[in-house]
PDB file of C-alpha atoms in Angstrom:
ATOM      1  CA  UNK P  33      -2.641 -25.165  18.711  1.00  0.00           C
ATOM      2  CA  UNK P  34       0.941 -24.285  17.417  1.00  0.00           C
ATOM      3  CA  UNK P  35       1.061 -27.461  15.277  1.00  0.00           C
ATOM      4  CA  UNK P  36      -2.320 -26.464  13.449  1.00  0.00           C
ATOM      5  CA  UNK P  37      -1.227 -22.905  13.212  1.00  0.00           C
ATOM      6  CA  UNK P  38       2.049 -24.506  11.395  1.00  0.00           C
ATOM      7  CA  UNK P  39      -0.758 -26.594   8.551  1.00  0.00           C
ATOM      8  CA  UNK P  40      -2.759 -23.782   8.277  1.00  0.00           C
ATOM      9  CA  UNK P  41       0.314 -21.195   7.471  1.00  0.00           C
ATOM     10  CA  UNK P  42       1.962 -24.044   5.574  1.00  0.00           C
ATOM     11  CA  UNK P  43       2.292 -22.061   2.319  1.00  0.00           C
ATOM     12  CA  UNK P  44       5.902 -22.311   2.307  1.00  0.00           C
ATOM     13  CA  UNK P  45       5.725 -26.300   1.561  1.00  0.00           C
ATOM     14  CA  UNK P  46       3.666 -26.209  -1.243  1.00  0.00           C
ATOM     15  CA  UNK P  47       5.318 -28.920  -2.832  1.00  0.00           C
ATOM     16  CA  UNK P  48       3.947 -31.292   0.216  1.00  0.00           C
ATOM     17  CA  UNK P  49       0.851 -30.974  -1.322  1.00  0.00           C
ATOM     18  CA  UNK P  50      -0.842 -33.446  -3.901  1.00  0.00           C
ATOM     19  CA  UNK P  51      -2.904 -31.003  -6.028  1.00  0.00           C
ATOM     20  CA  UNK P  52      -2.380 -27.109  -5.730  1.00  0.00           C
ATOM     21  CA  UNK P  53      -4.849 -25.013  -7.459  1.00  0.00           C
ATOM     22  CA  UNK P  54      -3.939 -21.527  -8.421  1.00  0.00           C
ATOM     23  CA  UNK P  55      -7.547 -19.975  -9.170  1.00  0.00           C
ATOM     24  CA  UNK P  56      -7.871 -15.872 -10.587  1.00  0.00           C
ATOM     25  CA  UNK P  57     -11.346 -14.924 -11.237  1.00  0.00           C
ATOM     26  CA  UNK P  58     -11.584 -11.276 -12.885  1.00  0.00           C
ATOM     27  CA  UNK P  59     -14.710  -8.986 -13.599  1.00  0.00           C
ATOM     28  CA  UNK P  60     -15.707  -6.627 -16.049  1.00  0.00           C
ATOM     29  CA  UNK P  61     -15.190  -4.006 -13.853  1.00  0.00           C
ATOM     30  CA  UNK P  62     -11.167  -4.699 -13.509  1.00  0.00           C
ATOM     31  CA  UNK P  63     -11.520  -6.124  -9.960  1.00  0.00           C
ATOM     32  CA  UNK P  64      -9.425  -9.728  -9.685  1.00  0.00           C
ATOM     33  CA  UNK P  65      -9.456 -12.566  -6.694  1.00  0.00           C
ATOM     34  CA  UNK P  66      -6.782 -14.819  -6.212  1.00  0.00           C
ATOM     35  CA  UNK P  67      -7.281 -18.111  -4.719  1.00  0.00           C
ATOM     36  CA  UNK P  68      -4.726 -20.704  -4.185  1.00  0.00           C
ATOM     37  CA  UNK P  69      -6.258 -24.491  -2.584  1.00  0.00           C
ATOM     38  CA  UNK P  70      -3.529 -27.113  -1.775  1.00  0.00           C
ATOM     39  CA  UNK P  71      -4.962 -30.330  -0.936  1.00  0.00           C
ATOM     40  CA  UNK P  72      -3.016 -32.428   0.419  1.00  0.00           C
ATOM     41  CA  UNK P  73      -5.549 -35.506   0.999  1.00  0.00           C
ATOM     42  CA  UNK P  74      -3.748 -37.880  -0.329  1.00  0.00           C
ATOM     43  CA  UNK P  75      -0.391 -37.441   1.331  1.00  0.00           C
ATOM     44  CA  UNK P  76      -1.993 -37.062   4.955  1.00  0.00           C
ATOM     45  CA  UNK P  77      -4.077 -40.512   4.376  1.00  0.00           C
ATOM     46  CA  UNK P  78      -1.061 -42.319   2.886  1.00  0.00           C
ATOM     47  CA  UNK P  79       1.053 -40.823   6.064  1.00  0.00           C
ATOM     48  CA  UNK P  80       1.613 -43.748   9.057  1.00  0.00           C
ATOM     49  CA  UNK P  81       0.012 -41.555  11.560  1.00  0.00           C
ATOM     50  CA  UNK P  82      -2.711 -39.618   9.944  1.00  0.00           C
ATOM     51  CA  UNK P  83      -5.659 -41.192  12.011  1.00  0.00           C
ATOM     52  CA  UNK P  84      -3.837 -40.785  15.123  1.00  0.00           C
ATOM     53  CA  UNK P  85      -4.379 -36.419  15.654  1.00  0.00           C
ATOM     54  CA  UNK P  86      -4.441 -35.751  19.395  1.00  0.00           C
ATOM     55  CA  UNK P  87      -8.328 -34.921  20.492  1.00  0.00           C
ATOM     56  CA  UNK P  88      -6.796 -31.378  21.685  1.00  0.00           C
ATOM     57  CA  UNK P  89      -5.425 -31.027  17.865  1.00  0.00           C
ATOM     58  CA  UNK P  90      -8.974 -31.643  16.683  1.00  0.00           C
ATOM     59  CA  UNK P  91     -10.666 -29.379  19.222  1.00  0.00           C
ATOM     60  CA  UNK P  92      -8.568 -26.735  18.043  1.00  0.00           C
ATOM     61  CA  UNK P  93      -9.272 -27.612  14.377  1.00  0.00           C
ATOM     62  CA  UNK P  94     -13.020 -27.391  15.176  1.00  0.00           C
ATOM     63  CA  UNK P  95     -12.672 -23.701  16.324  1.00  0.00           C
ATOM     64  CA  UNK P  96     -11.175 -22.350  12.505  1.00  0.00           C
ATOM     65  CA  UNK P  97     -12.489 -25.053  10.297  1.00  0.00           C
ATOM     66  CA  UNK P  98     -13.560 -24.122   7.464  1.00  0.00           C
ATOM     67  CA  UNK P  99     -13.542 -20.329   8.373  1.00  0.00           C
ATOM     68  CA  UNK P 100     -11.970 -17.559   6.693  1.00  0.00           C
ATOM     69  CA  UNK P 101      -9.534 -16.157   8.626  1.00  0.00           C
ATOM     70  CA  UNK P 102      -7.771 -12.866   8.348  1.00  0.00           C
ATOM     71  CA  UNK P 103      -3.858 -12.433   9.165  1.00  0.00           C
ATOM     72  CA  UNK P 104      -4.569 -10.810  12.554  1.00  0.00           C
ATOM     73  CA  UNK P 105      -7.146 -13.438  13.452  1.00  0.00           C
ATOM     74  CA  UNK P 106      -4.499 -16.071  12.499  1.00  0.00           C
ATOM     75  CA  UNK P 107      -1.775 -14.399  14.690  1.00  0.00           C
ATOM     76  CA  UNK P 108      -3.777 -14.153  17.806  1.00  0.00           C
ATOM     77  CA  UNK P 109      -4.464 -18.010  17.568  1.00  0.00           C
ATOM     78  CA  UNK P 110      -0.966 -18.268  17.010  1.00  0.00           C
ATOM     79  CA  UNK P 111      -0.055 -16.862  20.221  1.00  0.00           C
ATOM     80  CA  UNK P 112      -3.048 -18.593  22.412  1.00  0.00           C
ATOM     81  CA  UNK P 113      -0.531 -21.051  24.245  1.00  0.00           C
ATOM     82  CA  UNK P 114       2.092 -18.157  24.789  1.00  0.00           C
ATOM     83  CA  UNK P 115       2.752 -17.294  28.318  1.00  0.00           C
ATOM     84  CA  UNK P 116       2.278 -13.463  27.599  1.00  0.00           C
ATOM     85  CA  UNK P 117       0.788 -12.985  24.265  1.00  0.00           C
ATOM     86  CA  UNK P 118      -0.311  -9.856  24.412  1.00  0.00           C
ATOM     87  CA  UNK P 119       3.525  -8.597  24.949  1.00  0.00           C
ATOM     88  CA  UNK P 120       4.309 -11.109  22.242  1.00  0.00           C
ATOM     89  CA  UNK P 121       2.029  -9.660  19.716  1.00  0.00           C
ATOM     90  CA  UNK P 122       3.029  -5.760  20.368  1.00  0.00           C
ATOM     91  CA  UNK P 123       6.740  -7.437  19.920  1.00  0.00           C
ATOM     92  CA  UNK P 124       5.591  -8.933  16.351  1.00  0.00           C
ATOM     93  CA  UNK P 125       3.885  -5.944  15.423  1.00  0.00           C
ATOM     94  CA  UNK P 126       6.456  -3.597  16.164  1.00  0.00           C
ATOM     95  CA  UNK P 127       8.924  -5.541  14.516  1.00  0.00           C
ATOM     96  CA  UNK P 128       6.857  -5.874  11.042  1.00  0.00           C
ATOM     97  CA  UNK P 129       4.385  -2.781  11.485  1.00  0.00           C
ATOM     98  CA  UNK P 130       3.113  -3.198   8.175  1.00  0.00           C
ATOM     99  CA  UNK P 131       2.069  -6.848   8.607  1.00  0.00           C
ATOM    100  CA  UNK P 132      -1.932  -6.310   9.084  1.00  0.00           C
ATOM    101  CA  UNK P 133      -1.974  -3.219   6.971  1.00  0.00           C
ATOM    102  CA  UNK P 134      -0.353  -4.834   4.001  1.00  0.00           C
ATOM    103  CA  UNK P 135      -2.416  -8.539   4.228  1.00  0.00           C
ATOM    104  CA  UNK P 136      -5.910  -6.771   5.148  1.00  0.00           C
ATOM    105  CA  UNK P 137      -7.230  -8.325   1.890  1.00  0.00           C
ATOM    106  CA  UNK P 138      -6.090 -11.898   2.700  1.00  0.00           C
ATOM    107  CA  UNK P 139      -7.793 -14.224   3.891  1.00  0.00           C
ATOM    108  CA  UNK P 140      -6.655 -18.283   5.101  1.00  0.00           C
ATOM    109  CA  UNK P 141      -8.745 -21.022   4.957  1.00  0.00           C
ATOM    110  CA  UNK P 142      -7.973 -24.378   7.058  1.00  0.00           C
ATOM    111  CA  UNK P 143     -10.281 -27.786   5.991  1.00  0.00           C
ATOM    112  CA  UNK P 144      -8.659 -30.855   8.248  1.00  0.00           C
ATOM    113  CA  UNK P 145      -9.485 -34.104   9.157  1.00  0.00           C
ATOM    114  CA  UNK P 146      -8.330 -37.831   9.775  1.00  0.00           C
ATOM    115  CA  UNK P 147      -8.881 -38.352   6.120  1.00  0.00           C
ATOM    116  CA  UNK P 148      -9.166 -34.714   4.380  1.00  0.00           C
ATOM    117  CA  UNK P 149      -6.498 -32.334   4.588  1.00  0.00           C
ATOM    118  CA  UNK P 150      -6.954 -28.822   2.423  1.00  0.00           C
ATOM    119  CA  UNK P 151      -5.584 -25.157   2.628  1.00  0.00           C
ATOM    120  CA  UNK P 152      -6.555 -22.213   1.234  1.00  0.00           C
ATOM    121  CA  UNK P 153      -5.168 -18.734   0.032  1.00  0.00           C
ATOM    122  CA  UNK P 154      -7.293 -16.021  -1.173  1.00  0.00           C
ATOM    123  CA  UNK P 155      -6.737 -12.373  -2.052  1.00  0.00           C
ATOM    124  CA  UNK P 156      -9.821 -10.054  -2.760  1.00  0.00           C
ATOM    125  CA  UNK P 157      -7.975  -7.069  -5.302  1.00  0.00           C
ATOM    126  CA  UNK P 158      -9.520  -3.992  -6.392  1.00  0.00           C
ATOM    127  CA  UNK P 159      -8.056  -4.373  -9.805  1.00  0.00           C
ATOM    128  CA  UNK P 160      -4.619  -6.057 -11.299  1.00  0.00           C
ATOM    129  CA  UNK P 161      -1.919  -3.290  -9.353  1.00  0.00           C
ATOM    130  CA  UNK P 162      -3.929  -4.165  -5.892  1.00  0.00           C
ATOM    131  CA  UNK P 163      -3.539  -7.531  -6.935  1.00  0.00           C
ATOM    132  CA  UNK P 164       0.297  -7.089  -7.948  1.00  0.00           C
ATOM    133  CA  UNK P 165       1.466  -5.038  -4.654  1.00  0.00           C
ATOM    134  CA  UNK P 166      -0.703  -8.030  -2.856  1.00  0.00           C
ATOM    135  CA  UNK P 167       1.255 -10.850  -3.819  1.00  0.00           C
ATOM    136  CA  UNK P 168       4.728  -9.401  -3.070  1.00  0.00           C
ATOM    137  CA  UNK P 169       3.110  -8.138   0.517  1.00  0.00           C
ATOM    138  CA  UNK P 170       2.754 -11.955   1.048  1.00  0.00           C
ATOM    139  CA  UNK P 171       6.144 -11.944   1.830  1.00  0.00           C
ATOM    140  CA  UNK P 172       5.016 -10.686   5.606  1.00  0.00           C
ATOM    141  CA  UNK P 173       3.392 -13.624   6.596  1.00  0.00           C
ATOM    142  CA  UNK P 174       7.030 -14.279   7.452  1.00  0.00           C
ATOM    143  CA  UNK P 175       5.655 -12.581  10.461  1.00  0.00           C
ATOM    144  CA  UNK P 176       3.859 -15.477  11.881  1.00  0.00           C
ATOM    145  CA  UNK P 177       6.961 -18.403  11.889  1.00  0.00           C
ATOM    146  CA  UNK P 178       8.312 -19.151  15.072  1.00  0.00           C
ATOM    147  CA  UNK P 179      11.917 -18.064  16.185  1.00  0.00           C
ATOM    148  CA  UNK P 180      14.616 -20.398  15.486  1.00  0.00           C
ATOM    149  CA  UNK P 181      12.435 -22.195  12.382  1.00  0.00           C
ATOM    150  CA  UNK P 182      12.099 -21.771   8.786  1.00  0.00           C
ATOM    151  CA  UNK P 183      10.248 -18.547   8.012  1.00  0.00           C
ATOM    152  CA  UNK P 184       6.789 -19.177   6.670  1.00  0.00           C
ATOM    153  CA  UNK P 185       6.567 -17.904   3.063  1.00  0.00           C
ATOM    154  CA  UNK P 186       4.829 -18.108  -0.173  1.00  0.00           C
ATOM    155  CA  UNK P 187       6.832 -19.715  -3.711  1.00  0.00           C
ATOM    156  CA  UNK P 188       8.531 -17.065  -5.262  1.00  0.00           C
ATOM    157  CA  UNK P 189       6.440 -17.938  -8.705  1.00  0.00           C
ATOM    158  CA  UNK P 190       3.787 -16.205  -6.471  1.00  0.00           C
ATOM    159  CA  UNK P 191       5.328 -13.195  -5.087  1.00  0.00           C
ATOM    160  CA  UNK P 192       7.204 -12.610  -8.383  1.00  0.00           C
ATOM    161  CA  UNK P 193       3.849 -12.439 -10.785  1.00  0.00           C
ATOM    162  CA  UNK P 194       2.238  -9.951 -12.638  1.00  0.00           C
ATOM    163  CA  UNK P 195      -0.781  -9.428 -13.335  1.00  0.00           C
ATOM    164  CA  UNK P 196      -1.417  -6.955 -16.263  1.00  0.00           C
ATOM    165  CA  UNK P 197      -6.029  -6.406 -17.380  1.00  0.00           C
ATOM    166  CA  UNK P 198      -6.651  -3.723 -19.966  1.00  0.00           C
ATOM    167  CA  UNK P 199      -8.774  -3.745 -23.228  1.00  0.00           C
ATOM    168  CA  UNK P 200     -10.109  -7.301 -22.314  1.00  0.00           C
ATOM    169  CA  UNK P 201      -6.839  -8.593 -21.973  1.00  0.00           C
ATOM    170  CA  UNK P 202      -5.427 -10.156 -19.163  1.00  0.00           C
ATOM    171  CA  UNK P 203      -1.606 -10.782 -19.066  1.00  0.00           C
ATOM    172  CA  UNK P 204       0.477 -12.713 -16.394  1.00  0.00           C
ATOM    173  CA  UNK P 205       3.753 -12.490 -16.477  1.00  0.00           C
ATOM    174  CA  UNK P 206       7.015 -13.719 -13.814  1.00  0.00           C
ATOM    175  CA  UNK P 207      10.012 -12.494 -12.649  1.00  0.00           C
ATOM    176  CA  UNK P 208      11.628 -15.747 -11.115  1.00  0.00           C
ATOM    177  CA  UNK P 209      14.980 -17.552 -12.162  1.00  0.00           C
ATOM    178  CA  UNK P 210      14.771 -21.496 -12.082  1.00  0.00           C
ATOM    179  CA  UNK P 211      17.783 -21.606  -9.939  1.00  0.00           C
ATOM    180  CA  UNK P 212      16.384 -18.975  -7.097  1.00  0.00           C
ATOM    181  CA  UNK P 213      13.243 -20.968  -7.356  1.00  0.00           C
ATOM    182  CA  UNK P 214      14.626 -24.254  -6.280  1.00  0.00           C
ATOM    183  CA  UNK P 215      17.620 -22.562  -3.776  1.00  0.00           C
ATOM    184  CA  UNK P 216      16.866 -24.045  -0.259  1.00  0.00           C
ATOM    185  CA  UNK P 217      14.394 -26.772  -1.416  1.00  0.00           C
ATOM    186  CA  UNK P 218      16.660 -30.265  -0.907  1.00  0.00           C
ATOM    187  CA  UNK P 219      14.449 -33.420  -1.230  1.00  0.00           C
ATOM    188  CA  UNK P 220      11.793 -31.206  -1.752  1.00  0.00           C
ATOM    189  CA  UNK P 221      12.956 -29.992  -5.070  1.00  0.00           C
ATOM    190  CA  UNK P 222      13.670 -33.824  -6.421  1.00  0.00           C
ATOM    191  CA  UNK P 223       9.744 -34.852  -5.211  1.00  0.00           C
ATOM    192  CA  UNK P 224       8.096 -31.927  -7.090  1.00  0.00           C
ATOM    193  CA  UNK P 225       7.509 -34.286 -10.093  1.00  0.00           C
ATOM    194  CA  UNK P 226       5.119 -36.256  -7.937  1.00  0.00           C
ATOM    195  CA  UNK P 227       2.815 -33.062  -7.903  1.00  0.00           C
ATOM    196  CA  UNK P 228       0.570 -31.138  -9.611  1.00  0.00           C
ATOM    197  CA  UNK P 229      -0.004 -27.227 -10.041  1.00  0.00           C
ATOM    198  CA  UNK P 230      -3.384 -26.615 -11.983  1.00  0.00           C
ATOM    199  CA  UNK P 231      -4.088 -22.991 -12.958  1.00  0.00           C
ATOM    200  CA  UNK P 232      -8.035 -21.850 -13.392  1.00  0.00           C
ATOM    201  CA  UNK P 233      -9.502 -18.524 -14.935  1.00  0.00           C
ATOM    202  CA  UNK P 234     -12.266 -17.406 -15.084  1.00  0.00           C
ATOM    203  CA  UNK P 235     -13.884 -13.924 -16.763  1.00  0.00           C
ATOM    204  CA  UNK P 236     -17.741 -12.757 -16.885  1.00  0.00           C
ATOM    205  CA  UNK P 237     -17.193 -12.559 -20.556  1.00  0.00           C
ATOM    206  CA  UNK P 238     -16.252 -15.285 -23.630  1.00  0.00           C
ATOM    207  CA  UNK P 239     -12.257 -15.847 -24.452  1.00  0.00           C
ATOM    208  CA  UNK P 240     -10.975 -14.992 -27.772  1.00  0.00           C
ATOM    209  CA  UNK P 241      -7.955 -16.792 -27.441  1.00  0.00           C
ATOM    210  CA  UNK P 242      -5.577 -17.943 -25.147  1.00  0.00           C
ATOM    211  CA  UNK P 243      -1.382 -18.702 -25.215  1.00  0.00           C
ATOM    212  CA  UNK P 244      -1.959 -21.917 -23.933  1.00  0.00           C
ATOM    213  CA  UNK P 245      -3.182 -23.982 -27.008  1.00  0.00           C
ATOM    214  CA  UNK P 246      -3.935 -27.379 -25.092  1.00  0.00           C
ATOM    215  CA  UNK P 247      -5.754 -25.142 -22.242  1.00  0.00           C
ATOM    216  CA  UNK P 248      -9.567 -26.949 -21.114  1.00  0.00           C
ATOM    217  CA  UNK P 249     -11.955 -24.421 -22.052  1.00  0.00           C
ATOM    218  CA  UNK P 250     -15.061 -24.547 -20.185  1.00  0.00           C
ATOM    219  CA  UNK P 251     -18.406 -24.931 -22.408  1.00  0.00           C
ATOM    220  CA  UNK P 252     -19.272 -21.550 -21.926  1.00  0.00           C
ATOM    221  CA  UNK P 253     -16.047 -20.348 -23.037  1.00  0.00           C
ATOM    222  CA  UNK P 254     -15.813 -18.095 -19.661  1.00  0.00           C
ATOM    223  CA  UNK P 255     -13.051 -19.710 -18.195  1.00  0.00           C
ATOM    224  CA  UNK P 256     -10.259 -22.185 -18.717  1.00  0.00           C
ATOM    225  CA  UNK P 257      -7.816 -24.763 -17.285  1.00  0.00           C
ATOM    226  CA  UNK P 258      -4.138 -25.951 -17.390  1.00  0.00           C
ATOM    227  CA  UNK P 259      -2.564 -28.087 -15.371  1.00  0.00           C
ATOM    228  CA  UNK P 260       1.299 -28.858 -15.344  1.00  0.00           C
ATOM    229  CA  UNK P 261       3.964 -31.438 -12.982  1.00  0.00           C
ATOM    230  CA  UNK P 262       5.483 -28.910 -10.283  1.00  0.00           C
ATOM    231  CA  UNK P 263       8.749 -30.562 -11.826  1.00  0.00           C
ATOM    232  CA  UNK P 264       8.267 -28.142 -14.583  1.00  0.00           C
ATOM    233  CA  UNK P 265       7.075 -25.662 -13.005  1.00  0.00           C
ATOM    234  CA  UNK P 266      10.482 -26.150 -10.819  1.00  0.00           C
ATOM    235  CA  UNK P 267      12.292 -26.252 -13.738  1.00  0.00           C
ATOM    236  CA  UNK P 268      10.670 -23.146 -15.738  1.00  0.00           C
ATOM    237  CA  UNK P 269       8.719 -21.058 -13.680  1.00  0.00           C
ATOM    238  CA  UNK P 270       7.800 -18.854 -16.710  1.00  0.00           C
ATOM    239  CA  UNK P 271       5.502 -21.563 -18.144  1.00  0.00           C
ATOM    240  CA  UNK P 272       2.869 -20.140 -15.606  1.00  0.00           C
ATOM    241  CA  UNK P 273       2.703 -16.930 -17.866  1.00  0.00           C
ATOM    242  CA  UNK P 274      -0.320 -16.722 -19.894  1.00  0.00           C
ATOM    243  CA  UNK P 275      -1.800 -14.271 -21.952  1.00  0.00           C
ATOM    244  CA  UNK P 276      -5.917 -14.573 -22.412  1.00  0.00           C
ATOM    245  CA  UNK P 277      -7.840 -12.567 -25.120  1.00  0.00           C
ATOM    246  CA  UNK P 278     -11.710 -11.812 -24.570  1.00  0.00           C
ATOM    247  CA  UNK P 279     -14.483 -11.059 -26.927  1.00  0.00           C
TER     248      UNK P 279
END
């Protein structure tokens, strides 16, 4: 159960994955979800042992696949081959007391196979502060890694955004340096040119304009789509801003 745990939380090795989509959907109204999807397909069929998962690895996949899972749902499956984990979960809430308070709005979503491997991230926000305070409390999953291993975390591109909706106009901008973005990454950082980071947005009305020129717009001119190489995303992290006008 640990090991699907560590693909389901895998958010910290986003670069792992073939295709990450970073989806924001905003209403009239000022309310915003953010949904992030890695899928990671292609790596886990090209991978010498991806038809070979254990039959108790695929029971335990059967349990959460597919399901929306909150953060307290995730760390009591965390903690189902612990030998005491109730004391082990008062010990990791007492330590980060904030950790269901601050992620009650997020939700994880596992989809794994043999063949089809797919994560996703999604944050229900009142409006674009909920949103805001949302991304940088992402930093608690954190929570959930296991002692003596890499803490599980988001990309800093992530945490460090900002979204900004007023007078049908939405504005993201970053707070991320290049360098602090790559620190710790190794191999990682030299295989990011492999993958790709697509951003979606939608709105419930038509857009004016947007910064991107070479953007997809959709047909009905409700949403649109960019997609860049994570190399240069790596490389610039403020190429993610965007500023999108509405009619």
């Amino acid at each position: 159960m640990k090991k699907v745990i560590g693909l389901v939380m895998a958010f910290g090795f986003l670069f792992q994955s073939c295709v990450t989509t970073e989806e924001v959907t905003v209403k009239k109204e000022g309310a915003i979800t953010y949904a992030m999807d890695m899928d990671f397909s292609e790596l886990l069929q090209a991978m010498p042992n991806s038809n070979s998962m254990s039959k108790d690895v695929k029971k335990a996949l059967d349990l959460i696949n597919g399901e929306e899972l909150s953060v307290e749902q995730l760390l009591d499956i965390s903690l189902l081959e612990s030998k005491n984990p109730e004391q082990k979960r008062d010990s990791i809430l007492k330590a980060n007391p904030d950790l269901l308070k601050k992620t009650e709005n997020l939700r994880v979503r596992v989809m794994m196979n043999d063949s089809i491997g797919n994560v996703g991230l999604k944050i229900r926000a009142k409006n674009a502060s909920d949103l805001n305070a949302s991304l940088i409390n992402l930093v608690e999953l954190s929570a959930l890694g296991e002692a003596g291993t890499k803490k599980l975390d988001t990309p800093e591109f992530v945490k460090n955004s900002k979204f900004d909706f007023k007078k049908k106009t939405l504005h993201r901008t970053i707070s991320v340096k290049s360098e602090d973005l790559q620190k710790g990454l190794g191999e990682l950082g030299q295989m990011a040119g492999m993958f790709t980071y697509r951003i979606k947005v939608n709105f419930e009305q038509p857009i004016k304009t947007v910064s991107y020129q070479d953007a997809t717009i959709s047909q009905d001119g409700k949403s649109f789509i960019k997609e860049f190489k994570m190399s240069d995303v790596m490389n610039d992290p403020k190429i993610l801003e965007y500023k999108v006008e509405l009619k």
